[in-house]
Amino acid sequence: MAPKIDPAILKALSLDTTTTTIASHGGSGFASTFKITSKGSNGEEKLFFVKQGKGRESEIMFAGEHFSLNAIHSVVPSLCPKSYADGKLSDGAGAFLATDFLNLSARSSSGSGSGLSLAEKLAKLHSIPAPIPDGYDTPMFGFPVPTCCGDTQQDNSFKSSWAEFYADNRLRGVLKSAERNNGKDSELSNLVERTAEVVVPRLLRDGHLKAAGGGNIRPVVVHGDLWSGNHGRGTIGNGGLEEVVFDPSSSYAHSEYEWGIMRMFGGFSGHFEREYHALKAKDDPAEEWNDRVKLYELYHHLNHYSIFGGGYRAGALTIMLDLLRKHEDEK
């Protein structure tokens, strides 16, 4: 039996039931996924991608993804699908997200797109200052809504200091999640706290970490979960073939934060890195770039330990011990 389109989705997208169909498409670890095909009054076909999930968790997750996609799309429209709507399903027991349809099986015959490489697009995304949030008079580190990295809900409360945001909202935040899921862990907790108190200010403090062109670093939109499984080549709607990203967990962050997950799982070549840094130079001190990226990678080891348990704990311990050994005695 073909799935039915929930009335809340039809209303949010202003679709005509007589010219709209839905079919299962792809898969997700946290949601059911569908392709919606609809024809407008002019006969033009419009394609949407829809996720549906259950419970309050899916509502938070989809709201975060909605804001994330549109934050990225507003800076580099060809980099990701636009999100049109998110909200509760009509029965109130679940939620949905509706975006442009992303066809990752498209081929070169689909037509040419912008012609920009992924490195070019990412460098542009990381070079445009984040917007000023409502109620503030300057760009802030954080995000308007919580986001989820995997199924870990992230507190994106705004802070003016990147070091404070990373220590509190990321490292201490994910430690709480890991201990909820895997039990109290005094060794892990003590090392996370020492890293937050010593290594984070040593590498990221205001006045020490500077933008490559001079001045303080500025928050920019980051994807937040950019590993090889969340990017590819495809068409967005009726557009041409593009380098694209999806499933973001965005925030207004230090641009180099993106490299933590990118380095953890690889998939980004030396050529990619050189092309990116020719456009977006390493921030200063440039010689500390590898340590900053290792510090950012730590968050994802902790998050994977929170979600999956197992060997990711050992990876997190190794990173913290290495960074503490190098920086704990520095003045």
CSV table of C-alpha atoms in Angstrom, one decimal:
chain,number,residue,atom,x,y,z
A,1,MET,CA,0.0,0.0,0.0
A,2,ALA,CA,1.3,3.4,-1.0
A,3,PRO,CA,2.0,5.8,1.9
A,4,LYS,CA,-0.4,8.7,2.5
A,5,ILE,CA,0.6,12.3,2.6
A,6,ASP,CA,-0.1,13.8,6.0
A,7,PRO,CA,-2.5,16.8,5.9
A,8,ALA,CA,0.0,18.9,7.8
A,9,ILE,CA,2.6,18.5,5.0
A,10,LEU,CA,0.0,19.2,2.3
A,11,LYS,CA,-1.0,22.4,4.1
A,12,ALA,CA,2.6,23.5,4.8
A,13,LEU,CA,3.6,23.1,1.2
A,14,SER,CA,0.3,24.4,-0.3
A,15,LEU,CA,-0.1,21.2,-2.3
A,16,ASP,CA,-3.1,20.0,-4.3
A,17,THR,CA,-4.0,16.4,-3.3
A,18,THR,CA,-5.3,15.6,-6.8
A,19,THR,CA,-1.9,16.3,-8.4
A,20,THR,CA,0.4,15.2,-5.6
A,21,THR,CA,1.9,11.7,-5.0
A,22,ILE,CA,4.2,10.3,-2.4
A,23,ALA,CA,6.6,7.3,-2.4
A,24,SER,CA,9.2,5.9,0.0
A,25,HIS,CA,12.7,7.1,-0.9
A,26,GLY,CA,16.0,6.2,0.6
A,27,GLY,CA,16.4,5.7,4.3
A,28,SER,CA,17.6,7.3,7.6
A,29,GLY,CA,18.5,5.9,11.0
A,30,PHE,CA,16.2,8.4,12.7
A,31,ALA,CA,13.3,8.9,10.3
A,32,SER,CA,11.1,7.6,7.5
A,33,THR,CA,11.9,9.3,4.2
A,34,PHE,CA,9.8,10.1,1.1
A,35,LYS,CA,9.8,11.7,-2.3
A,36,ILE,CA,6.8,13.9,-3.0
A,37,THR,CA,5.9,14.8,-6.6
A,38,SER,CA,3.4,17.5,-7.3
A,39,LYS,CA,2.2,19.6,-10.3
A,40,GLY,CA,1.3,23.2,-10.1
A,41,SER,CA,-1.4,25.0,-11.9
A,42,ASN,CA,1.0,25.7,-14.7
A,43,GLY,CA,1.7,22.0,-15.1
A,44,GLU,CA,5.3,22.4,-13.8
A,45,GLU,CA,6.4,19.4,-11.7
A,46,LYS,CA,7.9,20.1,-8.3
A,47,LEU,CA,9.8,17.6,-6.2
A,48,PHE,CA,10.2,17.5,-2.4
A,49,PHE,CA,12.1,15.4,0.0
A,50,VAL,CA,10.3,14.7,3.3
A,51,LYS,CA,11.4,13.2,6.6
A,52,GLN,CA,8.9,12.0,9.2
A,53,GLY,CA,9.7,10.9,12.7
A,54,LYS,CA,8.1,10.2,16.0
A,55,GLY,CA,8.1,12.0,19.3
A,56,ARG,CA,9.4,15.3,20.6
A,57,GLU,CA,12.9,14.3,19.7
A,58,SER,CA,12.1,14.3,16.0
A,59,GLU,CA,10.5,17.7,16.3
A,60,ILE,CA,13.7,19.2,17.8
A,61,MET,CA,15.8,17.4,15.2
A,62,PHE,CA,13.9,18.5,12.2
A,63,ALA,CA,13.6,22.1,13.4
A,64,GLY,CA,17.4,22.2,13.8
A,65,GLU,CA,17.9,20.7,10.3
A,66,HIS,CA,15.4,23.2,8.8
A,67,PHE,CA,17.3,26.1,10.3
A,68,SER,CA,20.7,24.6,9.4
A,69,LEU,CA,19.8,24.0,5.7
A,70,ASN,CA,18.5,27.5,5.3
A,71,ALA,CA,21.5,29.0,7.0
A,72,ILE,CA,23.8,27.3,4.6
A,73,HIS,CA,21.5,27.8,1.6
A,74,SER,CA,21.3,31.6,2.3
A,75,VAL,CA,25.1,31.9,1.9
A,76,VAL,CA,25.8,29.3,-0.9
A,77,PRO,CA,22.5,28.3,-2.5
A,78,SER,CA,24.0,25.6,-4.7
A,79,LEU,CA,25.6,23.8,-1.7
A,80,CYS,CA,22.5,22.2,-0.2
A,81,PRO,CA,18.7,21.9,-0.6
A,82,LYS,CA,16.4,24.6,0.6
A,83,SER,CA,14.1,23.7,3.5
A,84,TYR,CA,10.4,24.8,3.1
A,85,ALA,CA,8.8,23.6,6.3
A,86,ASP,CA,9.0,21.7,9.5
A,87,GLY,CA,6.5,21.0,12.2
A,88,LYS,CA,4.1,18.6,13.8
A,89,LEU,CA,2.2,15.9,11.9
A,90,SER,CA,-1.6,16.2,12.0
A,91,ASP,CA,-1.9,13.5,14.7
A,92,GLY,CA,0.4,15.4,17.0
A,93,ALA,CA,2.5,12.2,17.6
A,94,GLY,CA,5.4,13.1,15.3
A,95,ALA,CA,7.0,15.7,13.1
A,96,PHE,CA,8.2,16.3,9.5
A,97,LEU,CA,10.7,18.2,7.5
A,98,ALA,CA,10.2,19.1,3.8
A,99,THR,CA,13.0,20.3,1.5
A,100,ASP,CA,13.9,20.5,-2.1
A,101,PHE,CA,14.5,17.0,-3.6
A,102,LEU,CA,18.2,16.1,-3.7
A,103,ASN,CA,18.9,13.5,-6.4
A,104,LEU,CA,22.2,11.9,-5.5
A,105,SER,CA,22.0,9.4,-8.4
A,106,ALA,CA,22.0,12.1,-11.0
A,107,ARG,CA,24.7,11.9,-13.7
A,108,SER,CA,26.7,14.5,-15.7
A,109,SER,CA,23.9,14.4,-18.4
A,110,SER,CA,21.7,16.2,-15.9
A,111,GLY,CA,23.2,19.5,-17.0
A,112,SER,CA,25.9,21.7,-15.6
A,113,GLY,CA,25.4,23.5,-12.3
A,114,SER,CA,27.5,26.3,-10.8
A,115,GLY,CA,30.8,24.7,-11.7
A,116,LEU,CA,32.1,25.3,-8.2
A,117,SER,CA,34.1,22.6,-6.4
A,118,LEU,CA,33.2,21.6,-2.8
A,119,ALA,CA,36.3,23.3,-1.6
A,120,GLU,CA,35.3,26.5,-3.2
A,121,LYS,CA,31.8,26.4,-1.8
A,122,LEU,CA,33.0,25.5,1.7
A,123,ALA,CA,35.6,28.3,1.7
A,124,LYS,CA,32.9,30.7,0.7
A,125,LEU,CA,30.5,29.5,3.4
A,126,HIS,CA,33.3,29.9,6.0
A,127,SER,CA,34.3,33.4,4.8
A,128,ILE,CA,30.9,35.2,5.2
A,129,PRO,CA,30.2,36.5,8.7
A,130,ALA,CA,27.1,35.0,10.4
A,131,PRO,CA,24.0,37.2,10.7
A,132,ILE,CA,23.4,39.1,13.9
A,133,PRO,CA,20.8,37.2,16.0
A,134,ASP,CA,17.6,38.8,17.0
A,135,GLY,CA,18.1,40.8,20.3
A,136,TYR,CA,21.9,41.2,19.8
A,137,ASP,CA,23.9,44.0,18.2
A,138,THR,CA,26.8,41.8,17.0
A,139,PRO,CA,27.3,38.3,15.5
A,140,MET,CA,27.4,35.6,18.2
A,141,PHE,CA,28.6,32.1,18.5
A,142,GLY,CA,25.7,29.7,18.8
A,143,PHE,CA,22.5,29.2,16.8
A,144,PRO,CA,18.8,30.3,17.0
A,145,VAL,CA,17.6,26.7,17.8
A,146,PRO,CA,19.1,23.5,19.2
A,147,THR,CA,20.5,21.1,16.6
A,148,CYS,CA,21.2,17.4,16.7
A,149,CYS,CA,24.5,15.8,15.8
A,150,GLY,CA,23.4,12.2,15.3
A,151,ASP,CA,20.7,12.0,18.0
A,152,THR,CA,22.6,14.2,20.5
A,153,GLN,CA,20.8,17.4,21.1
A,154,GLN,CA,23.2,20.4,21.2
A,155,ASP,CA,22.7,23.5,23.3
A,156,ASN,CA,23.4,26.5,21.0
A,157,SER,CA,22.8,29.2,23.5
A,158,PHE,CA,24.6,32.4,22.2
A,159,LYS,CA,27.9,33.4,23.6
A,160,SER,CA,30.3,36.2,22.6
A,161,SER,CA,33.4,34.1,23.3
A,162,TRP,CA,34.2,31.1,21.1
A,163,ALA,CA,36.4,29.6,23.7
A,164,GLU,CA,33.5,29.7,26.2
A,165,PHE,CA,31.0,28.4,23.7
A,166,TYR,CA,33.3,25.4,22.8
A,167,ALA,CA,34.1,24.5,26.4
A,168,ASP,CA,30.6,24.8,27.7
A,169,ASN,CA,28.2,24.2,24.9
A,170,ARG,CA,30.2,21.5,23.2
A,171,LEU,CA,32.7,19.7,25.5
A,172,ARG,CA,30.9,19.9,28.8
A,173,GLY,CA,27.6,19.5,27.0
A,174,VAL,CA,28.5,16.3,25.2
A,175,LEU,CA,30.1,14.9,28.4
A,176,LYS,CA,26.7,15.1,30.1
A,177,SER,CA,25.1,13.3,27.2
A,178,ALA,CA,27.8,10.6,27.3
A,179,GLU,CA,27.3,10.0,31.0
A,180,ARG,CA,23.6,9.8,30.7
A,181,ASN,CA,23.9,7.1,28.0
A,182,ASN,CA,26.9,5.2,29.4
A,183,GLY,CA,27.1,5.9,33.1
A,184,LYS,CA,29.3,8.1,35.2
A,185,ASP,CA,33.0,8.1,34.2
A,186,SER,CA,35.3,9.9,36.6
A,187,GLU,CA,38.4,9.5,34.3
A,188,LEU,CA,36.6,10.8,31.3
A,189,SER,CA,35.0,13.6,33.2
A,190,ASN,CA,38.2,14.8,34.8
A,191,LEU,CA,40.0,14.8,31.5
A,192,VAL,CA,37.2,16.7,29.7
A,193,GLU,CA,37.2,19.3,32.5
A,194,ARG,CA,41.0,19.7,32.4
A,195,THR,CA,40.8,20.1,28.7
A,196,ALA,CA,38.1,22.7,28.9
A,197,GLU,CA,40.0,24.6,31.7
A,198,VAL,CA,43.5,24.4,30.2
A,199,VAL,CA,43.6,23.5,26.5
A,200,VAL,CA,40.6,25.4,25.3
A,201,PRO,CA,41.7,28.8,26.6
A,202,ARG,CA,45.3,28.1,25.6
A,203,LEU,CA,44.4,27.6,22.0
A,204,LEU,CA,41.1,29.4,21.5
A,205,ARG,CA,41.0,32.4,24.0
A,206,ASP,CA,40.0,35.8,22.8
A,207,GLY,CA,43.1,37.8,21.8
A,208,HIS,CA,45.2,34.7,21.1
A,209,LEU,CA,43.2,33.1,18.3
A,210,LYS,CA,43.1,35.6,15.4
A,211,ALA,CA,41.6,35.7,11.9
A,212,ALA,CA,44.1,35.1,9.1
A,213,GLY,CA,43.6,38.6,7.8
A,214,GLY,CA,43.9,40.2,11.3
A,215,GLY,CA,41.4,40.9,14.0
A,216,ASN,CA,39.3,38.6,16.1
A,217,ILE,CA,37.7,35.5,14.5
A,218,ARG,CA,34.1,35.9,13.5
A,219,PRO,CA,31.3,33.4,13.7
A,220,VAL,CA,30.4,31.8,10.4
A,221,VAL,CA,27.9,29.2,9.4
A,222,VAL,CA,29.3,25.6,9.6
A,223,HIS,CA,27.7,22.4,8.5
A,224,GLY,CA,28.7,20.8,11.8
A,225,ASP,CA,28.7,17.1,10.8
A,226,LEU,CA,30.6,17.2,7.5
A,227,TRP,CA,31.9,13.6,6.9
A,228,SER,CA,32.1,11.6,3.7
A,229,GLY,CA,28.5,10.3,4.2
A,230,ASN,CA,27.0,13.8,4.3
A,231,HIS,CA,28.3,15.1,1.0
A,232,GLY,CA,28.2,14.0,-2.7
A,233,ARG,CA,27.3,15.1,-6.2
A,234,GLY,CA,23.7,15.5,-7.2
A,235,THR,CA,21.0,17.8,-8.5
A,236,ILE,CA,18.8,20.0,-6.3
A,237,GLY,CA,15.3,20.2,-7.7
A,238,ASN,CA,15.6,20.9,-11.4
A,239,GLY,CA,19.1,22.3,-11.2
A,240,GLY,CA,22.3,21.0,-12.7
A,241,LEU,CA,24.8,18.7,-11.2
A,242,GLU,CA,26.5,20.1,-8.1
A,243,GLU,CA,28.8,19.3,-5.2
A,244,VAL,CA,26.3,19.2,-2.4
A,245,VAL,CA,26.0,18.6,1.4
A,246,PHE,CA,23.1,17.4,3.5
A,247,ASP,CA,22.0,16.4,7.0
A,248,PRO,CA,23.7,19.4,8.6
A,249,SER,CA,24.0,20.2,12.3
A,250,SER,CA,24.9,23.8,11.9
A,251,SER,CA,25.9,26.6,14.2
A,252,TYR,CA,27.6,30.0,14.0
A,253,ALA,CA,31.1,28.8,14.9
A,254,HIS,CA,34.8,29.2,14.3
A,255,SER,CA,35.3,28.1,10.6
A,256,GLU,CA,38.0,25.6,11.6
A,257,TYR,CA,35.6,23.7,13.8
A,258,GLU,CA,34.3,22.1,10.6
A,259,TRP,CA,37.7,20.3,10.2
A,260,GLY,CA,37.2,18.3,13.3
A,261,ILE,CA,34.7,15.8,11.9
A,262,MET,CA,36.3,16.1,8.4
A,263,ARG,CA,39.7,14.9,9.8
A,264,MET,CA,38.1,12.2,12.1
A,265,PHE,CA,36.7,10.1,9.2
A,266,GLY,CA,38.8,11.4,6.3
A,267,GLY,CA,37.5,11.4,2.8
A,268,PHE,CA,39.0,14.9,2.0
A,269,SER,CA,42.2,14.7,0.0
A,270,GLY,CA,45.3,16.7,0.2
A,271,HIS,CA,44.3,18.4,-3.0
A,272,PHE,CA,41.0,19.4,-1.4
A,273,GLU,CA,42.8,20.9,1.6
A,274,ARG,CA,45.2,22.9,-0.5
A,275,GLU,CA,42.4,24.2,-2.7
A,276,TYR,CA,40.4,25.2,0.4
A,277,HIS,CA,43.3,26.9,2.1
A,278,ALA,CA,44.3,28.8,-1.0
A,279,LEU,CA,40.9,30.5,-0.6
A,280,LYS,CA,40.5,30.4,3.2
A,281,ALA,CA,43.8,30.6,5.0
A,282,LYS,CA,44.5,29.0,8.3
A,283,ASP,CA,43.8,31.4,11.2
A,284,ASP,CA,46.6,32.6,13.5
A,285,PRO,CA,48.6,31.2,15.0
A,286,ALA,CA,48.7,29.1,11.9
A,287,GLU,CA,51.3,26.7,13.5
A,288,GLU,CA,48.6,25.7,16.0
A,289,TRP,CA,46.1,24.7,13.3
A,290,ASN,CA,46.6,21.0,13.8
A,291,ASP,CA,46.2,21.2,17.5
A,292,ARG,CA,43.0,23.2,17.1
A,293,VAL,CA,41.6,20.7,14.6
A,294,LYS,CA,42.5,17.9,17.0
A,295,LEU,CA,40.7,19.7,19.8
A,296,TYR,CA,37.6,20.1,17.6
A,297,GLU,CA,37.9,16.4,16.6
A,298,LEU,CA,37.6,15.6,20.3
A,299,TYR,CA,34.0,16.7,20.4
A,300,HIS,CA,33.1,14.1,17.7
A,301,HIS,CA,34.9,11.3,19.5
A,302,LEU,CA,33.0,12.1,22.7
A,303,ASN,CA,29.7,12.4,20.7
A,304,HIS,CA,30.2,9.0,19.0
A,305,TYR,CA,31.0,7.5,22.4
A,306,SER,CA,27.8,9.0,23.7
A,307,ILE,CA,25.8,7.5,20.9
A,308,PHE,CA,27.6,4.2,20.2
A,309,GLY,CA,29.8,3.6,23.2
A,310,GLY,CA,32.8,1.3,22.7
A,311,GLY,CA,36.2,2.4,21.3
A,312,TYR,CA,35.4,6.0,20.7
A,313,ARG,CA,36.1,6.6,24.4
A,314,ALA,CA,39.7,5.5,23.9
A,315,GLY,CA,40.0,7.9,21.0
A,316,ALA,CA,38.8,10.8,23.1
A,317,LEU,CA,41.2,9.9,25.9
A,318,THR,CA,44.2,9.8,23.6
A,319,ILE,CA,43.4,13.2,22.1
A,320,MET,CA,43.0,14.8,25.5
A,321,LEU,CA,46.1,13.3,27.0
A,322,ASP,CA,48.1,14.4,23.9
A,323,LEU,CA,46.8,18.0,24.1
A,324,LEU,CA,47.3,18.2,27.8
A,325,ARG,CA,50.8,16.8,27.7
A,326,LYS,CA,51.7,19.5,25.1
A,327,HIS,CA,49.9,22.5,26.5
A,328,GLU,CA,49.2,22.0,30.3
A,329,ASP,CA,52.6,23.5,31.4
A,330,GLU,CA,52.6,26.4,28.9
A,331,LYS,CA,52.1,29.8,30.2
